[in-house]
Coordinates of C-alpha atoms in Angstrom, one line a residue:
X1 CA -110.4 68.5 19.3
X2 CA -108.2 70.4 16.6
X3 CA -106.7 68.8 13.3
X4 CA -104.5 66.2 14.3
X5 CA -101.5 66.9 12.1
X6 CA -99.0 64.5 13.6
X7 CA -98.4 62.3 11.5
X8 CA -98.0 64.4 8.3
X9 CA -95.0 66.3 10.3
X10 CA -93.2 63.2 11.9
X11 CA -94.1 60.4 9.2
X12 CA -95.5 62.4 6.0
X13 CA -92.6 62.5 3.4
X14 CA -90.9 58.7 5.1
X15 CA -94.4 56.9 5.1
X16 CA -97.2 59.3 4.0
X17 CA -100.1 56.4 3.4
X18 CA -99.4 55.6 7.1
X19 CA -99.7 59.3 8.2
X20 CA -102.9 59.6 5.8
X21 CA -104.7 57.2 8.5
X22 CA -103.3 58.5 11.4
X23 CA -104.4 61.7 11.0
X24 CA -107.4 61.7 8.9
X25 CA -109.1 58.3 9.7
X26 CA -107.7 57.7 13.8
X27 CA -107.6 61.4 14.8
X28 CA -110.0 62.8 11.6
X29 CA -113.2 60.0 11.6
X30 CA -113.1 58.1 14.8
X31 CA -111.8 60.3 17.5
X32 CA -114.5 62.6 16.0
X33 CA -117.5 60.6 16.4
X34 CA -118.9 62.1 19.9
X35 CA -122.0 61.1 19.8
X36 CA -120.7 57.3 20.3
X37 CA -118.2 58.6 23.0
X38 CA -117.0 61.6 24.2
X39 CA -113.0 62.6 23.5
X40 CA -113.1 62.6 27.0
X41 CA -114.4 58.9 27.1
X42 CA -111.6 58.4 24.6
X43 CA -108.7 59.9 25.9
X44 CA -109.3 57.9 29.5
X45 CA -109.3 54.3 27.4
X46 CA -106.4 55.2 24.8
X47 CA -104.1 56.1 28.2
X48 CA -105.4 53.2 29.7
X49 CA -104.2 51.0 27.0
X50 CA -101.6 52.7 26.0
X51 CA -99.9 52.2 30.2
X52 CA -100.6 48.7 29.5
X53 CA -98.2 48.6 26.6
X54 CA -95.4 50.7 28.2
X55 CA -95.4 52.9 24.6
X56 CA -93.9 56.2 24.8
X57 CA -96.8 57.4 22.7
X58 CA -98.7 57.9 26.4
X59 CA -97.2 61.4 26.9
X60 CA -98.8 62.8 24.0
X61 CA -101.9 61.0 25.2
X62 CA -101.9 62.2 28.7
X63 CA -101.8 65.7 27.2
X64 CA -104.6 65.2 25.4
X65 CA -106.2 63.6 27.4
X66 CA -106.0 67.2 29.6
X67 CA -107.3 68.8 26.7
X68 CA -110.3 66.8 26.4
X69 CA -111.1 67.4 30.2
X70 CA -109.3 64.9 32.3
X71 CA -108.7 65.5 35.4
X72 CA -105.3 65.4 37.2
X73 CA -107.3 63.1 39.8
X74 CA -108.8 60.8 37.3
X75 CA -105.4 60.6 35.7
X76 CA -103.9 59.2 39.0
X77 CA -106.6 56.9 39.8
X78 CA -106.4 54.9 36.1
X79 CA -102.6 54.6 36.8
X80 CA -103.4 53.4 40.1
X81 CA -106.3 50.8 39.7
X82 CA -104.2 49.6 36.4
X83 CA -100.8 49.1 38.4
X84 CA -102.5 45.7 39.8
X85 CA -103.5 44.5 36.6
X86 CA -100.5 45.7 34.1
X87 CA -97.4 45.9 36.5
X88 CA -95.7 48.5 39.1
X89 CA -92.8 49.5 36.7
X90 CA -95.1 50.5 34.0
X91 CA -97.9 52.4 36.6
X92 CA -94.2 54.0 38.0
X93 CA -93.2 54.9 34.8
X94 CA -97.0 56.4 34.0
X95 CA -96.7 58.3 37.1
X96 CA -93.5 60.0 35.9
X97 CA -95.2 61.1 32.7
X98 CA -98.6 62.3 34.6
X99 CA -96.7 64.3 36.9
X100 CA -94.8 66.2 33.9
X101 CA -98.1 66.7 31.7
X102 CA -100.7 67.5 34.8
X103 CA -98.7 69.5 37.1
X104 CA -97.9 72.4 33.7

Protein backbone atom coordinates (compact mmCIF):
# COMPACT_ATOMS: atom_id res chain seq x y z
CA UNK A 1 0.00 0.00 0.00
CA UNK A 2 1.63 3.44 -0.75
CA UNK A 3 2.10 6.44 1.89
CA UNK A 4 -1.15 7.39 2.95
CA UNK A 5 -0.91 11.21 2.80
CA UNK A 6 -4.51 12.13 3.41
CA UNK A 7 -4.64 13.52 6.16
CA UNK A 8 -1.61 15.90 5.85
CA UNK A 9 -3.46 17.37 2.55
CA UNK A 10 -7.15 17.60 3.90
CA UNK A 11 -6.47 18.19 7.73
CA UNK A 12 -2.54 19.07 8.04
CA UNK A 13 -2.36 22.89 8.54
CA UNK A 14 -6.45 22.91 10.50
CA UNK A 15 -5.60 19.84 12.80
CA UNK A 16 -2.06 18.53 12.07
CA UNK A 17 -1.76 16.11 15.47
CA UNK A 18 -4.95 14.50 14.15
CA UNK A 19 -3.45 14.08 10.54
CA UNK A 20 -0.10 12.80 12.35
CA UNK A 21 -2.22 9.59 13.40
CA UNK A 22 -4.11 9.21 10.54
CA UNK A 23 -1.54 8.82 8.32
CA UNK A 24 1.45 7.67 10.08
CA UNK A 25 -0.10 5.47 12.94
CA UNK A 26 -3.86 4.19 11.04
CA UNK A 27 -2.43 4.10 7.42
CA UNK A 28 1.61 4.09 8.47
CA UNK A 29 1.78 1.20 11.57
CA UNK A 30 -1.38 -0.72 11.49
CA UNK A 31 -2.61 -0.97 7.99
CA UNK A 32 1.05 -2.14 7.54
CA UNK A 33 1.27 -4.97 9.73
CA UNK A 34 0.60 -7.96 7.06
CA UNK A 35 1.68 -10.58 8.69
CA UNK A 36 -1.43 -10.16 11.26
CA UNK A 37 -3.78 -9.51 8.23
CA UNK A 38 -3.52 -8.97 4.85
CA UNK A 39 -4.61 -5.17 3.46
CA UNK A 40 -6.87 -7.27 1.64
CA UNK A 41 -8.27 -8.74 4.94
CA UNK A 42 -8.35 -5.08 5.95
CA UNK A 43 -9.93 -3.36 3.36
CA UNK A 44 -13.07 -6.09 3.38
CA UNK A 45 -13.68 -5.19 7.45
CA UNK A 46 -13.01 -1.36 7.26
CA UNK A 47 -15.93 -1.27 4.20
CA UNK A 48 -17.77 -3.54 6.19
CA UNK A 49 -17.87 -1.25 9.07
CA UNK A 50 -17.75 1.66 7.52
CA UNK A 51 -21.59 0.61 5.45
CA UNK A 52 -22.64 0.05 8.81
CA UNK A 53 -22.13 3.65 9.78
CA UNK A 54 -23.45 5.24 6.53
CA UNK A 55 -19.96 7.55 6.54
CA UNK A 56 -19.02 8.94 3.38
CA UNK A 57 -15.42 7.94 4.15
CA UNK A 58 -16.61 4.30 2.32
CA UNK A 59 -15.79 5.66 -1.24
CA UNK A 60 -12.28 6.15 -0.46
CA UNK A 61 -12.41 2.74 1.13
CA UNK A 62 -14.09 0.84 -1.63
CA UNK A 63 -11.20 2.20 -3.74
CA UNK A 64 -8.81 0.87 -1.71
CA UNK A 65 -10.15 -1.80 -1.07
CA UNK A 66 -9.77 -2.46 -5.19
CA UNK A 67 -6.26 -1.70 -4.70
CA UNK A 68 -5.64 -4.22 -2.19
CA UNK A 69 -7.34 -6.98 -4.44
CA UNK A 70 -11.07 -6.95 -3.84
CA UNK A 71 -13.00 -8.20 -6.08
CA UNK A 72 -16.03 -6.44 -7.74
CA UNK A 73 -17.91 -9.73 -6.61
CA UNK A 74 -16.79 -9.87 -3.05
CA UNK A 75 -17.63 -6.15 -2.92
CA UNK A 76 -21.36 -6.96 -3.88
CA UNK A 77 -21.67 -9.87 -1.64
CA UNK A 78 -20.49 -7.74 1.83
CA UNK A 79 -23.16 -5.12 0.76
CA UNK A 80 -25.53 -7.84 0.32
CA UNK A 81 -25.19 -10.19 3.37
CA UNK A 82 -24.71 -6.75 5.49
CA UNK A 83 -28.13 -5.15 4.11
CA UNK A 84 -29.95 -7.71 6.62
CA UNK A 85 -28.10 -6.82 9.47
CA UNK A 86 -27.38 -2.80 8.98
CA UNK A 87 -30.44 -1.59 6.85
CA UNK A 88 -31.56 -1.44 2.97
CA UNK A 89 -31.01 2.35 2.61
CA UNK A 90 -27.49 2.21 3.74
CA UNK A 91 -26.67 -1.44 1.51
CA UNK A 92 -28.61 0.94 -1.40
CA UNK A 93 -26.64 3.70 -0.77
CA UNK A 94 -23.25 1.23 -0.69
CA UNK A 95 -24.38 -0.05 -3.85
CA UNK A 96 -24.29 3.35 -5.45
CA UNK A 97 -20.78 3.89 -4.40
CA UNK A 98 -19.56 0.14 -5.49
CA UNK A 99 -20.97 0.60 -8.77
CA UNK A 100 -18.95 4.09 -9.33
CA UNK A 101 -15.52 2.70 -7.77
CA UNK A 102 -15.75 -1.11 -9.37
CA UNK A 103 -17.14 -0.61 -12.70
CA UNK A 104 -13.83 2.34 -13.59
Amino acid sequence: MEKQTAGREQLGEFAPQFAALNDDVLFGEVWSREAELSARDRSLITCASLLTQGVPQLEAHFKIARQNGVTKTEIVELITHLAFYTGWPKAWSAFTLAKKTFNE
